[in-house]
Amino acid sequence: MFVNITFLGTGTSQGVPMIGCTCAVCTSADPKDNRLRSAVWLRNEETSVVIDSGPDFRYQMLRAKVQTLDGIVFTHGHKDHVAGLDDVRAYNYWTQKDIDIFANADTETVLRREFHYAFSNLQYPGLPQLKIHTLSGQDFEVGNLTFKTIKTLHYKLEVYGYRIGDFTYITDANYIAPEELEKIKGSKILVLNALRHEEHISHFTLSQAIAIAREVGATQTYFTHISHQLGLHEEVNRELPEGMALAYDGLTLNL
Ligand SMILES: [Zn+2]
Ligand SMILES: [Zn+2]
Ligand SMILES: [Zn+2]
């Protein structure tokens, strides 16, 4: 099945540049060193869906010219993945329909807390109109795309990765169990989070992500959720093994 994939954001929770930072990455003139918070957009003739709606959601929708949206699929409830949800109001306005959102129970709890007014019985005009679908690991469809869930751990928090055809997207993980890794094998395009070089309690480092990428053996692997501490895009990218690259905002792929 044809799917066009656009990286809407490839940065860690602070984004790159980080506010107040004067390091070589944060002051770089290379547009690839500018990273909004991590999200991707999948679309084909029938379906348009984004994975995560972080604080940059509104600008990402404008920048990538996302004219229609059938759903938002969440990986987990951290602020850098959910904070922009309120701005689905524009799509509600244009279609006069709810937006389908897909989240596991933990993430749903966060969404109901952070956006309590959207779930309240006291509805008033202009609120986000959401239709929530609770996930527990089952396959599900958004339009004509089938999502398979890959369960990962982000320190102690369960984070959902997704496989759509031969495209797998995993962010904010630092552990993938062997049986979950099996589900990823055969992917043509694999996206994995790789925060920086130094160890982190809840994210893969670049070398850990490379090791997983080798094990999965996708045709092409892209790394995302990148911190300014990883280094300049161009320099880090040049040193990566064959078939691996850093993602960057605006990168577009076809499956
Ligand atoms: Zn994150
Ligand atoms: Zn910096
Ligand atoms: Zn997170």
Coordinates of N, CA, C and O in Angstrom, one line a residue, residues 8 15 17 19 25 39 56 58 64 141 152 159 165 169 195 201 206:
L8 N 7.4 15.5 10.7 CA 6.9 16.9 11.1 C 7.9 17.5 12.1 O 8.0 18.7 12.2
G15 N 13.1 20.5 22.0 CA 13.3 21.0 20.6 C 14.7 21.4 20.5 O 15.5 21.5 21.4
P17 N 16.8 24.5 18.2 CA 17.6 24.9 19.3 C 16.8 24.9 20.6 O 15.6 25.1 20.6
I19 N 16.0 26.7 24.1 CA 16.0 28.1 24.5 C 17.2 28.4 25.4 O 17.5 27.7 26.3
V25 N 25.3 23.4 17.9 CA 24.1 22.9 17.2 C 23.0 23.9 17.3 O 22.3 24.1 16.3
A39 N 7.1 14.1 15.7 CA 5.8 13.7 15.1 C 6.0 13.3 13.7 O 7.0 13.8 13.0
D56 N 4.3 21.7 19.1 CA 4.5 22.3 17.8 C 3.4 21.9 16.8 O 3.5 22.3 15.6
R58 N 0.4 22.8 15.9 CA -0.2 23.8 15.0 C 0.7 24.3 13.9 O 0.4 24.2 12.7
A64 N 3.7 21.8 7.0 CA 3.6 20.7 6.1 C 2.3 20.7 5.2 O 2.1 19.8 4.4
E141 N -7.5 0.4 12.7 CA -7.4 1.1 11.4 C -7.7 2.5 11.6 O -8.6 2.9 12.3
T152 N 6.8 -0.9 23.9 CA 8.2 -0.6 24.3 C 8.2 0.0 25.7 O 7.1 0.4 26.2
V159 N 5.3 2.6 26.2 CA 5.1 3.5 25.1 C 4.8 2.7 23.9 O 5.4 1.6 23.7
G165 N 2.2 -1.3 7.6 CA 2.8 -2.0 6.5 C 4.3 -2.3 6.8 O 4.6 -2.8 7.8
Y169 N 7.5 2.9 13.4 CA 7.9 4.2 14.0 C 7.9 4.0 15.6 O 6.9 3.6 16.2
L195 N 18.6 9.7 21.3 CA 18.7 11.0 22.0 C 20.0 11.7 21.8 O 20.1 12.9 21.5
I201 N 18.2 7.7 31.1 CA 17.4 6.7 31.9 C 16.2 6.2 31.1 O 15.7 5.1 31.3
L206 N 22.6 6.9 20.8 CA 22.8 6.6 19.4 C 23.3 5.2 19.2 O 22.9 4.5 18.3

